[in-house]
Amino acid sequence: MTDLYGVVPEPLAFAARDWGDLAELMERSSSDLGGQGVGALAPSVQAAASAFLTAWAGYAGESAAIARGFSSALDALVADATHTDDAIDTHFGGIDARLGPAR
């Protein structure tokens, strides 16, 4: 595929993979933060520590959803661009460019 219109699928596919990797990392972070206990901390800070962990587990979960969305959008763009380019190649590949009786 050419970059005539600025769409080159390979870098977009790499970016989609990287966003997918980030989504997995954020999902693990959300799970890890949400699964932490606060029982070993002083009773005076347990409520604050629990609220902190809960909030950050939520932020990580939201970030995972956003990263997954970027990854999916980039994958869809790559698929659309590749499909369009293949269709153009097929269409123009059948055109006979010879002129006159040589056809």
mmCIF file of N, CA, C and O in Angstrom:
data_model
loop_
_atom_site.group_PDB
_atom_site.id
_atom_site.type_symbol
_atom_site.label_atom_id
_atom_site.label_comp_id
_atom_site.label_asym_id
_atom_site.label_seq_id
_atom_site.Cartn_x
_atom_site.Cartn_y
_atom_site.Cartn_z
ATOM 1 N N MET A 1 0.844 -1.177 0.000
ATOM 2 C CA MET A 1 0.000 0.000 0.000
ATOM 3 C C MET A 1 0.890 1.241 0.000
ATOM 4 O O MET A 1 1.872 1.305 0.716
ATOM 5 N N THR A 2 0.517 2.196 -0.788
ATOM 6 C CA THR A 2 1.305 3.416 -0.843
ATOM 7 C C THR A 2 0.888 4.360 0.274
ATOM 8 O O THR A 2 -0.138 4.181 0.907
ATOM 9 N N ASP A 3 1.693 5.382 0.454
ATOM 10 C CA ASP A 3 1.341 6.371 1.469
ATOM 11 C C ASP A 3 0.824 7.651 0.818
ATOM 12 O O ASP A 3 0.952 8.729 1.365
ATOM 13 N N LEU A 4 0.211 7.506 -0.377
ATOM 14 C CA LEU A 4 -0.306 8.651 -1.119
ATOM 15 C C LEU A 4 -1.244 9.488 -0.248
ATOM 16 O O LEU A 4 -1.209 10.703 -0.289
ATOM 17 N N TYR A 5 -2.063 8.842 0.521
ATOM 18 C CA TYR A 5 -3.010 9.556 1.377
ATOM 19 C C TYR A 5 -2.581 9.561 2.838
ATOM 20 O O TYR A 5 -3.352 9.908 3.715
ATOM 21 N N GLY A 6 -1.378 9.158 3.088
ATOM 22 C CA GLY A 6 -0.854 9.204 4.449
ATOM 23 C C GLY A 6 -1.221 8.017 5.310
ATOM 24 O O GLY A 6 -0.988 8.054 6.503
ATOM 25 N N VAL A 7 -1.793 6.970 4.750
ATOM 26 C CA VAL A 7 -2.160 5.798 5.539
ATOM 27 C C VAL A 7 -1.211 4.662 5.181
ATOM 28 O O VAL A 7 -1.237 4.145 4.070
ATOM 29 N N VAL A 8 -0.373 4.314 6.112
ATOM 30 C CA VAL A 8 0.544 3.191 5.940
ATOM 31 C C VAL A 8 0.181 2.186 7.028
ATOM 32 O O VAL A 8 0.262 2.499 8.216
ATOM 33 N N PRO A 9 -0.259 0.987 6.650
ATOM 34 C CA PRO A 9 -0.826 0.076 7.645
ATOM 35 C C PRO A 9 0.152 -0.454 8.686
ATOM 36 O O PRO A 9 -0.245 -0.676 9.827
ATOM 37 N N GLU A 10 1.404 -0.654 8.333
ATOM 38 C CA GLU A 10 2.329 -1.286 9.273
ATOM 39 C C GLU A 10 2.498 -0.494 10.577
ATOM 40 O O GLU A 10 2.341 -1.060 11.656
ATOM 41 N N PRO A 11 2.805 0.809 10.501
ATOM 42 C CA PRO A 11 2.945 1.553 11.762
ATOM 43 C C PRO A 11 1.649 1.600 12.560
ATOM 44 O O PRO A 11 1.676 1.571 13.797
ATOM 45 N N LEU A 12 0.521 1.649 11.857
ATOM 46 C CA LEU A 12 -0.763 1.652 12.565
ATOM 47 C C LEU A 12 -1.009 0.318 13.262
ATOM 48 O O LEU A 12 -1.543 0.272 14.370
ATOM 49 N N ALA A 13 -0.623 -0.766 12.608
ATOM 50 C CA ALA A 13 -0.775 -2.087 13.228
ATOM 51 C C ALA A 13 0.120 -2.200 14.463
ATOM 52 O O ALA A 13 -0.291 -2.769 15.481
ATOM 53 N N PHE A 14 1.333 -1.663 14.382
ATOM 54 C CA PHE A 14 2.232 -1.684 15.549
ATOM 55 C C PHE A 14 1.634 -0.856 16.684
ATOM 56 O O PHE A 14 1.688 -1.252 17.853
ATOM 57 N N ALA A 15 1.081 0.291 16.345
ATOM 58 C CA ALA A 15 0.466 1.142 17.367
ATOM 59 C C ALA A 15 -0.733 0.441 18.000
ATOM 60 O O ALA A 15 -0.923 0.503 19.228
ATOM 61 N N ALA A 16 -1.524 -0.241 17.191
ATOM 62 C CA ALA A 16 -2.680 -0.981 17.718
ATOM 63 C C ALA A 16 -2.221 -2.051 18.705
ATOM 64 O O ALA A 16 -2.819 -2.235 19.769
ATOM 65 N N ARG A 17 -1.143 -2.752 18.346
ATOM 66 C CA ARG A 17 -0.604 -3.775 19.247
ATOM 67 C C ARG A 17 -0.122 -3.149 20.550
ATOM 68 O O ARG A 17 -0.378 -3.676 21.634
ATOM 69 N N ASP A 18 0.557 -2.015 20.454
ATOM 70 C CA ASP A 18 1.061 -1.348 21.661
ATOM 71 C C ASP A 18 -0.083 -0.886 22.562
ATOM 72 O O ASP A 18 -0.005 -1.027 23.784
ATOM 73 N N TRP A 19 -1.150 -0.335 21.973
ATOM 74 C CA TRP A 19 -2.306 0.060 22.771
ATOM 75 C C TRP A 19 -2.960 -1.169 23.417
ATOM 76 O O TRP A 19 -3.425 -1.112 24.553
ATOM 77 N N GLY A 20 -2.985 -2.286 22.697
ATOM 78 C CA GLY A 20 -3.524 -3.524 23.272
ATOM 79 C C GLY A 20 -2.684 -4.011 24.441
ATOM 80 O O GLY A 20 -3.220 -4.457 25.465
ATOM 81 N N ASP A 21 -1.353 -3.917 24.291
ATOM 82 C CA ASP A 21 -0.463 -4.292 25.391
ATOM 83 C C ASP A 21 -0.693 -3.399 26.605
ATOM 84 O O ASP A 21 -0.702 -3.868 27.753
ATOM 85 N N LEU A 22 -0.874 -2.104 26.353
ATOM 86 C CA LEU A 22 -1.131 -1.173 27.448
ATOM 87 C C LEU A 22 -2.448 -1.504 28.144
ATOM 88 O O LEU A 22 -2.541 -1.453 29.379
ATOM 89 N N ALA A 23 -3.462 -1.877 27.365
ATOM 90 C CA ALA A 23 -4.753 -2.252 27.952
ATOM 91 C C ALA A 23 -4.588 -3.446 28.886
ATOM 92 O O ALA A 23 -5.140 -3.459 29.993
ATOM 93 N N GLU A 24 -3.803 -4.444 28.461
ATOM 94 C CA GLU A 24 -3.570 -5.612 29.313
ATOM 95 C C GLU A 24 -2.839 -5.223 30.594
ATOM 96 O O GLU A 24 -3.170 -5.699 31.687
ATOM 97 N N LEU A 25 -1.847 -4.355 30.476
ATOM 98 C CA LEU A 25 -1.101 -3.888 31.645
ATOM 99 C C LEU A 25 -2.018 -3.152 32.623
ATOM 100 O O LEU A 25 -1.963 -3.381 33.836
ATOM 101 N N MET A 26 -2.867 -2.305 32.100
ATOM 102 C CA MET A 26 -3.779 -1.552 32.959
ATOM 103 C C MET A 26 -4.820 -2.473 33.606
ATOM 104 O O MET A 26 -5.216 -2.254 34.755
ATOM 105 N N GLU A 27 -5.253 -3.503 32.895
ATOM 106 C CA GLU A 27 -6.186 -4.470 33.488
ATOM 107 C C GLU A 27 -5.532 -5.199 34.661
ATOM 108 O O GLU A 27 -6.152 -5.394 35.713
ATOM 109 N N ARG A 28 -4.272 -5.611 34.462
ATOM 110 C CA ARG A 28 -3.551 -6.270 35.560
ATOM 111 C C ARG A 28 -3.348 -5.312 36.728
ATOM 112 O O ARG A 28 -3.487 -5.705 37.890
ATOM 113 N N SER A 29 -3.024 -4.066 36.422
ATOM 114 C CA SER A 29 -2.837 -3.072 37.481
ATOM 115 C C SER A 29 -4.127 -2.864 38.262
ATOM 116 O O SER A 29 -4.108 -2.779 39.489
ATOM 117 N N SER A 30 -5.233 -2.792 37.557
ATOM 118 C CA SER A 30 -6.525 -2.624 38.218
ATOM 119 C C SER A 30 -6.806 -3.792 39.152
ATOM 120 O O SER A 30 -7.221 -3.610 40.299
ATOM 121 N N SER A 31 -6.558 -4.986 38.655
ATOM 122 C CA SER A 31 -6.775 -6.183 39.465
ATOM 123 C C SER A 31 -5.845 -6.218 40.676
ATOM 124 O O SER A 31 -6.274 -6.518 41.797
ATOM 125 N N ASP A 32 -4.581 -5.890 40.436
ATOM 126 C CA ASP A 32 -3.604 -5.899 41.533
ATOM 127 C C ASP A 32 -3.945 -4.866 42.598
ATOM 128 O O ASP A 32 -3.882 -5.152 43.798
ATOM 129 N N LEU A 33 -4.296 -3.670 42.178
ATOM 130 C CA LEU A 33 -4.627 -2.616 43.143
ATOM 131 C C LEU A 33 -5.911 -2.947 43.892
ATOM 132 O O LEU A 33 -6.010 -2.728 45.096
ATOM 133 N N GLY A 34 -6.896 -3.472 43.162
ATOM 134 C CA GLY A 34 -8.170 -3.801 43.796
ATOM 135 C C GLY A 34 -8.078 -4.971 44.756
ATOM 136 O O GLY A 34 -8.889 -5.106 45.669
ATOM 137 N N GLY A 35 -7.069 -5.822 44.578
ATOM 138 C CA GLY A 35 -6.932 -7.000 45.418
ATOM 139 C C GLY A 35 -6.046 -6.810 46.635
ATOM 140 O O GLY A 35 -5.829 -7.752 47.394
ATOM 141 N N GLN A 36 -5.520 -5.612 46.818
ATOM 142 C CA GLN A 36 -4.621 -5.366 47.947
ATOM 143 C C GLN A 36 -5.402 -5.189 49.240
ATOM 144 O O GLN A 36 -6.416 -4.511 49.287
ATOM 145 N N GLY A 37 -4.890 -5.793 50.290
ATOM 146 C CA GLY A 37 -5.482 -5.616 51.599
ATOM 147 C C GLY A 37 -4.803 -4.474 52.338
ATOM 148 O O GLY A 37 -3.676 -4.087 52.028
ATOM 149 N N VAL A 38 -5.492 -3.940 53.307
ATOM 150 C CA VAL A 38 -4.932 -2.841 54.098
ATOM 151 C C VAL A 38 -4.817 -3.216 55.570
ATOM 152 O O VAL A 38 -4.506 -2.375 56.407
ATOM 153 N N GLY A 39 -5.038 -4.490 55.858
ATOM 154 C CA GLY A 39 -5.034 -4.944 57.249
ATOM 155 C C GLY A 39 -3.708 -4.779 57.960
ATOM 156 O O GLY A 39 -3.670 -4.663 59.184
ATOM 157 N N ALA A 40 -2.607 -4.757 57.231
ATOM 158 C CA ALA A 40 -1.292 -4.616 57.864
ATOM 159 C C ALA A 40 -0.982 -3.170 58.216
ATOM 160 O O ALA A 40 -0.008 -2.905 58.926
ATOM 161 N N LEU A 41 -1.803 -2.260 57.762
ATOM 162 C CA LEU A 41 -1.574 -0.842 58.057
ATOM 163 C C LEU A 41 -2.223 -0.469 59.382
ATOM 164 O O LEU A 41 -3.098 -1.171 59.890
ATOM 165 N N ALA A 42 -1.798 0.652 59.904
ATOM 166 C CA ALA A 42 -2.376 1.153 61.162
ATOM 167 C C ALA A 42 -3.867 1.404 60.958
ATOM 168 O O ALA A 42 -4.282 1.871 59.888
ATOM 169 N N PRO A 43 -4.672 1.101 61.963
ATOM 170 C CA PRO A 43 -6.121 1.290 61.835
ATOM 171 C C PRO A 43 -6.516 2.711 61.448
ATOM 172 O O PRO A 43 -7.518 2.909 60.757
ATOM 173 N N SER A 44 -5.728 3.690 61.840
ATOM 174 C CA SER A 44 -6.075 5.081 61.544
ATOM 175 C C SER A 44 -5.949 5.425 60.057
ATOM 176 O O SER A 44 -6.511 6.420 59.605
ATOM 177 N N VAL A 45 -5.224 4.626 59.286
ATOM 178 C CA VAL A 45 -5.045 4.920 57.862
ATOM 179 C C VAL A 45 -5.713 3.896 56.945
ATOM 180 O O VAL A 45 -5.693 4.051 55.728
ATOM 181 N N GLN A 46 -6.308 2.872 57.528
ATOM 182 C CA GLN A 46 -6.891 1.812 56.698
ATOM 183 C C GLN A 46 -8.005 2.313 55.790
ATOM 184 O O GLN A 46 -8.080 1.931 54.622
ATOM 185 N N ALA A 47 -8.866 3.166 56.293
ATOM 186 C CA ALA A 47 -9.970 3.673 55.467
ATOM 187 C C ALA A 47 -9.428 4.491 54.290
ATOM 188 O O ALA A 47 -9.882 4.337 53.147
ATOM 189 N N ALA A 48 -8.446 5.341 54.562
ATOM 190 C CA ALA A 48 -7.872 6.160 53.491
ATOM 191 C C ALA A 48 -7.130 5.285 52.482
ATOM 192 O O ALA A 48 -7.231 5.503 51.266
ATOM 193 N N ALA A 49 -6.395 4.297 52.971
ATOM 194 C CA ALA A 49 -5.655 3.405 52.077
ATOM 195 C C ALA A 49 -6.610 2.600 51.211
ATOM 196 O O ALA A 49 -6.381 2.425 50.008
ATOM 197 N N SER A 50 -7.691 2.135 51.796
ATOM 198 C CA SER A 50 -8.686 1.376 51.042
ATOM 199 C C SER A 50 -9.324 2.253 49.965
ATOM 200 O O SER A 50 -9.498 1.822 48.807
ATOM 201 N N ALA A 51 -9.667 3.479 50.312
ATOM 202 C CA ALA A 51 -10.255 4.408 49.337
ATOM 203 C C ALA A 51 -9.266 4.711 48.213
ATOM 204 O O ALA A 51 -9.643 4.775 47.036
ATOM 205 N N PHE A 52 -7.998 4.891 48.574
ATOM 206 C CA PHE A 52 -6.955 5.160 47.590
ATOM 207 C C PHE A 52 -6.835 3.999 46.605
ATOM 208 O O PHE A 52 -6.843 4.198 45.389
ATOM 209 N N LEU A 53 -6.734 2.784 47.121
ATOM 210 C CA LEU A 53 -6.581 1.611 46.263
ATOM 211 C C LEU A 53 -7.805 1.400 45.375
ATOM 212 O O LEU A 53 -7.673 1.070 44.192
ATOM 213 N N THR A 54 -8.975 1.606 45.937
ATOM 214 C CA THR A 54 -10.203 1.460 45.161
ATOM 215 C C THR A 54 -10.258 2.478 44.025
ATOM 216 O O THR A 54 -10.592 2.135 42.878
ATOM 217 N N ALA A 55 -9.923 3.724 44.338
ATOM 218 C CA ALA A 55 -9.946 4.774 43.311
ATOM 219 C C ALA A 55 -8.953 4.463 42.199
ATOM 220 O O ALA A 55 -9.291 4.537 41.008
ATOM 221 N N TRP A 56 -7.735 4.107 42.563
ATOM 222 C CA TRP A 56 -6.718 3.864 41.536
ATOM 223 C C TRP A 56 -6.973 2.582 40.756
ATOM 224 O O TRP A 56 -6.634 2.496 39.574
ATOM 225 N N ALA A 57 -7.602 1.606 41.376
ATOM 226 C CA ALA A 57 -8.017 0.412 40.628
ATOM 227 C C ALA A 57 -9.053 0.809 39.582
ATOM 228 O O ALA A 57 -9.021 0.325 38.447
ATOM 229 N N GLY A 58 -9.953 1.710 39.948
ATOM 230 C CA GLY A 58 -10.945 2.204 38.997
ATOM 231 C C GLY A 58 -10.320 2.989 37.863
ATOM 232 O O GLY A 58 -10.691 2.819 36.693
ATOM 233 N N TYR A 59 -9.357 3.851 38.189
ATOM 234 C CA TYR A 59 -8.679 4.632 37.148
ATOM 235 C C TYR A 59 -7.950 3.704 36.176
ATOM 236 O O TYR A 59 -7.968 3.925 34.956
ATOM 237 N N ALA A 60 -7.311 2.685 36.708
ATOM 238 C CA ALA A 60 -6.592 1.738 35.843
ATOM 239 C C ALA A 60 -7.583 0.981 34.954
ATOM 240 O O ALA A 60 -7.310 0.741 33.778
ATOM 241 N N GLY A 61 -8.723 0.611 35.507
ATOM 242 C CA GLY A 61 -9.749 -0.066 34.706
ATOM 243 C C GLY A 61 -10.277 0.825 33.597
ATOM 244 O O GLY A 61 -10.475 0.374 32.459
ATOM 245 N N GLU A 62 -10.505 2.102 33.903
ATOM 246 C CA GLU A 62 -10.966 3.043 32.887
ATOM 247 C C GLU A 62 -9.897 3.229 31.809
ATOM 248 O O GLU A 62 -10.208 3.298 30.611
ATOM 249 N N SER A 63 -8.650 3.312 32.227
ATOM 250 C CA SER A 63 -7.546 3.461 31.272
ATOM 251 C C SER A 63 -7.445 2.243 30.364
ATOM 252 O O SER A 63 -7.152 2.371 29.167
ATOM 253 N N ALA A 64 -7.688 1.065 30.919
ATOM 254 C CA ALA A 64 -7.662 -0.157 30.113
ATOM 255 C C ALA A 64 -8.742 -0.103 29.035
ATOM 256 O O ALA A 64 -8.492 -0.463 27.883
ATOM 257 N N ALA A 65 -9.918 0.365 29.405
ATOM 258 C CA ALA A 65 -11.014 0.458 28.434
ATOM 259 C C ALA A 65 -10.686 1.463 27.336
ATOM 260 O O ALA A 65 -10.959 1.214 26.152
ATOM 261 N N ILE A 66 -10.082 2.576 27.699
ATOM 262 C CA ILE A 66 -9.706 3.585 26.708
ATOM 263 C C ILE A 66 -8.643 3.027 25.767
ATOM 264 O O ILE A 66 -8.741 3.162 24.539
ATOM 265 N N ALA A 67 -7.625 2.385 26.326
ATOM 266 C CA ALA A 67 -6.548 1.816 25.502
ATOM 267 C C ALA A 67 -7.092 0.734 24.580
ATOM 268 O O ALA A 67 -6.698 0.641 23.415
ATOM 269 N N ARG A 68 -8.005 -0.082 25.084
ATOM 270 C CA ARG A 68 -8.622 -1.119 24.251
ATOM 271 C C ARG A 68 -9.399 -0.485 23.097
ATOM 272 O O ARG A 68 -9.387 -0.969 21.967
ATOM 273 N N GLY A 69 -10.065 0.634 23.377
ATOM 274 C CA GLY A 69 -10.793 1.344 22.331
ATOM 275 C C GLY A 69 -9.871 1.883 21.249
ATOM 276 O O GLY A 69 -10.172 1.775 20.054
ATOM 277 N N PHE A 70 -8.739 2.474 21.653
ATOM 278 C CA PHE A 70 -7.766 2.952 20.671
ATOM 279 C C PHE A 70 -7.241 1.797 19.831
ATOM 280 O O PHE A 70 -7.117 1.907 18.608
ATOM 281 N N SER A 71 -6.924 0.683 20.482
ATOM 282 C CA SER A 71 -6.408 -0.477 19.770
ATOM 283 C C SER A 71 -7.415 -0.980 18.744
ATOM 284 O O SER A 71 -7.069 -1.244 17.589
ATOM 285 N N SER A 72 -8.664 -1.081 19.152
ATOM 286 C CA SER A 72 -9.715 -1.550 18.233
ATOM 287 C C SER A 72 -9.916 -0.586 17.075
ATOM 288 O O SER A 72 -10.090 -1.013 15.928
ATOM 289 N N ALA A 73 -9.893 0.707 17.359
ATOM 290 C CA ALA A 73 -10.081 1.705 16.303
ATOM 291 C C ALA A 73 -8.938 1.648 15.292
ATOM 292 O O ALA A 73 -9.166 1.729 14.076
ATOM 293 N N LEU A 74 -7.721 1.503 15.774
ATOM 294 C CA LEU A 74 -6.574 1.413 14.863
ATOM 295 C C LEU A 74 -6.622 0.127 14.046
ATOM 296 O O LEU A 74 -6.320 0.133 12.854
ATOM 297 N N ASP A 75 -7.011 -0.984 14.677
ATOM 298 C CA ASP A 75 -7.167 -2.237 13.932
ATOM 299 C C ASP A 75 -8.207 -2.088 12.824
ATOM 300 O O ASP A 75 -8.010 -2.566 11.702
ATOM 301 N N ALA A 76 -9.317 -1.424 13.136
ATOM 302 C CA ALA A 76 -10.365 -1.220 12.135
ATOM 303 C C ALA A 76 -9.868 -0.335 10.994
ATOM 304 O O ALA A 76 -10.164 -0.594 9.821
ATOM 305 N N LEU A 77 -9.096 0.697 11.329
ATOM 306 C CA LEU A 77 -8.546 1.575 10.292
ATOM 307 C C LEU A 77 -7.602 0.808 9.371
ATOM 308 O O LEU A 77 -7.660 0.949 8.147
ATOM 309 N N VAL A 78 -6.758 -0.028 9.953
ATOM 310 C CA VAL A 78 -5.834 -0.836 9.143
ATOM 311 C C VAL A 78 -6.618 -1.775 8.226
ATOM 312 O O VAL A 78 -6.313 -1.890 7.033
ATOM 313 N N ALA A 79 -7.633 -2.422 8.763
ATOM 314 C CA ALA A 79 -8.440 -3.337 7.953
ATOM 315 C C ALA A 79 -9.145 -2.594 6.820
ATOM 316 O O ALA A 79 -9.158 -3.061 5.675
ATOM 317 N N ASP A 80 -9.721 -1.439 7.119
ATOM 318 C CA ASP A 80 -10.407 -0.661 6.090
ATOM 319 C C ASP A 80 -9.441 -0.177 5.014
ATOM 320 O O ASP A 80 -9.739 -0.264 3.816
ATOM 321 N N ALA A 81 -8.297 0.348 5.427
ATOM 322 C CA ALA A 81 -7.320 0.855 4.465
ATOM 323 C C ALA A 81 -6.791 -0.277 3.583
ATOM 324 O O ALA A 81 -6.653 -0.113 2.364
ATOM 325 N N THR A 82 -6.529 -1.418 4.179
ATOM 326 C CA THR A 82 -6.028 -2.567 3.418
ATOM 327 C C THR A 82 -7.083 -3.066 2.440
ATOM 328 O O THR A 82 -6.782 -3.345 1.274
ATOM 329 N N HIS A 83 -8.321 -3.158 2.908
ATOM 330 C CA HIS A 83 -9.418 -3.601 2.038
ATOM 331 C C HIS A 83 -9.597 -2.640 0.864
ATOM 332 O O HIS A 83 -9.741 -3.070 -0.293
ATOM 333 N N THR A 84 -9.579 -1.349 1.147
ATOM 334 C CA THR A 84 -9.741 -0.347 0.092
ATOM 335 C C THR A 84 -8.597 -0.423 -0.909
ATOM 336 O O THR A 84 -8.817 -0.396 -2.132
ATOM 337 N N ASP A 85 -7.385 -0.540 -0.415
ATOM 338 C CA ASP A 85 -6.229 -0.609 -1.302
ATOM 339 C C ASP A 85 -6.288 -1.874 -2.169
ATOM 340 O O ASP A 85 -5.996 -1.818 -3.369
ATOM 341 N N ASP A 86 -6.678 -2.990 -1.567
ATOM 342 C CA ASP A 86 -6.799 -4.238 -2.341
ATOM 343 C C ASP A 86 -7.866 -4.112 -3.421
ATOM 344 O O ASP A 86 -7.688 -4.591 -4.549
ATOM 345 N N ALA A 87 -8.981 -3.467 -3.098
ATOM 346 C CA ALA A 87 -10.057 -3.290 -4.073
ATOM 347 C C ALA A 87 -9.601 -2.397 -5.227
ATOM 348 O O ALA A 87 -9.909 -2.669 -6.398
ATOM 349 N N ILE A 88 -8.861 -1.363 -4.916
ATOM 350 C CA ILE A 88 -8.347 -0.470 -5.963
ATOM 351 C C ILE A 88 -7.367 -1.229 -6.851
ATOM 352 O O ILE A 88 -7.420 -1.122 -8.081
ATOM 353 N N ASP A 89 -6.474 -1.987 -6.239
ATOM 354 C CA ASP A 89 -5.520 -2.777 -7.028
ATOM 355 C C ASP A 89 -6.246 -3.745 -7.962
ATOM 356 O O ASP A 89 -5.873 -3.887 -9.129
ATOM 357 N N THR A 90 -7.276 -4.404 -7.465
ATOM 358 C CA THR A 90 -8.036 -5.349 -8.275
ATOM 359 C C THR A 90 -8.732 -4.632 -9.423
ATOM 360 O O THR A 90 -8.682 -5.074 -10.575
ATOM 361 N N HIS A 91 -9.354 -3.515 -9.114
ATOM 362 C CA HIS A 91 -10.095 -2.769 -10.137
ATOM 363 C C HIS A 91 -9.163 -2.253 -11.232
ATOM 364 O O HIS A 91 -9.416 -2.454 -12.415
ATOM 365 N N PHE A 92 -8.114 -1.593 -10.856
ATOM 366 C CA PHE A 92 -7.216 -1.021 -11.843
ATOM 367 C C PHE A 92 -6.331 -2.076 -12.504
ATOM 368 O O PHE A 92 -5.829 -1.852 -13.605
ATOM 369 N N GLY A 93 -6.162 -3.197 -11.868
ATOM 370 C CA GLY A 93 -5.383 -4.266 -12.476
ATOM 371 C C GLY A 93 -6.064 -4.844 -13.702
ATOM 372 O O GLY A 93 -5.420 -5.411 -14.582
ATOM 373 N N GLY A 94 -7.385 -4.696 -13.791
ATOM 374 C CA GLY A 94 -8.126 -5.229 -14.927
ATOM 375 C C GLY A 94 -8.258 -4.263 -16.087
ATOM 376 O O GLY A 94 -8.802 -4.614 -17.124
ATOM 377 N N ILE A 95 -7.774 -3.053 -15.917
ATOM 378 C CA ILE A 95 -7.895 -2.063 -17.001
ATOM 379 C C ILE A 95 -6.819 -2.316 -18.047
ATOM 380 O O ILE A 95 -5.646 -2.477 -17.737
ATOM 381 N N ASP A 96 -7.243 -2.329 -19.279
ATOM 382 C CA ASP A 96 -6.321 -2.531 -20.386
ATOM 383 C C ASP A 96 -5.914 -1.136 -20.883
ATOM 384 O O ASP A 96 -6.733 -0.393 -21.419
ATOM 385 N N ALA A 97 -4.652 -0.798 -20.724
ATOM 386 C CA ALA A 97 -4.179 0.547 -21.048
ATOM 387 C C ALA A 97 -3.768 0.702 -22.497
ATOM 388 O O ALA A 97 -3.405 1.802 -22.918
ATOM 389 N N ARG A 98 -3.807 -0.355 -23.254
ATOM 390 C CA ARG A 98 -3.409 -0.250 -24.662
ATOM 391 C C ARG A 98 -4.475 0.510 -25.446
ATOM 392 O O ARG A 98 -5.668 0.412 -25.161
ATOM 393 N N LEU A 99 -4.048 1.252 -26.450
ATOM 394 C CA LEU A 99 -4.963 2.053 -27.260
ATOM 395 C C LEU A 99 -5.067 1.473 -28.675
ATOM 396 O O LEU A 99 -4.142 0.829 -29.169
ATOM 397 N N GLY A 100 -6.166 1.760 -29.309
ATOM 398 C CA GLY A 100 -6.333 1.426 -30.717
ATOM 399 C C GLY A 100 -6.489 -0.055 -30.982
ATOM 400 O O GLY A 100 -6.852 -0.836 -30.109
ATOM 401 N N PRO A 101 -6.165 -0.480 -32.225
ATOM 402 C CA PRO A 101 -6.394 -1.869 -32.622
ATOM 403 C C PRO A 101 -5.470 -2.849 -31.916
ATOM 404 O O PRO A 101 -5.674 -4.057 -31.994
ATOM 405 N N ALA A 102 -4.465 -2.381 -31.170
ATOM 406 C CA ALA A 102 -3.556 -3.285 -30.450
ATOM 407 C C ALA A 102 -4.270 -3.994 -29.322
ATOM 408 O O ALA A 102 -3.775 -4.974 -28.799
ATOM 409 N N ARG A 103 -5.456 -3.499 -28.968
ATOM 410 C CA ARG A 103 -6.198 -4.124 -27.867
ATOM 411 C C ARG A 103 -6.594 -5.466 -28.270
ATOM 412 O O ARG A 103 -7.102 -6.257 -28.517
#
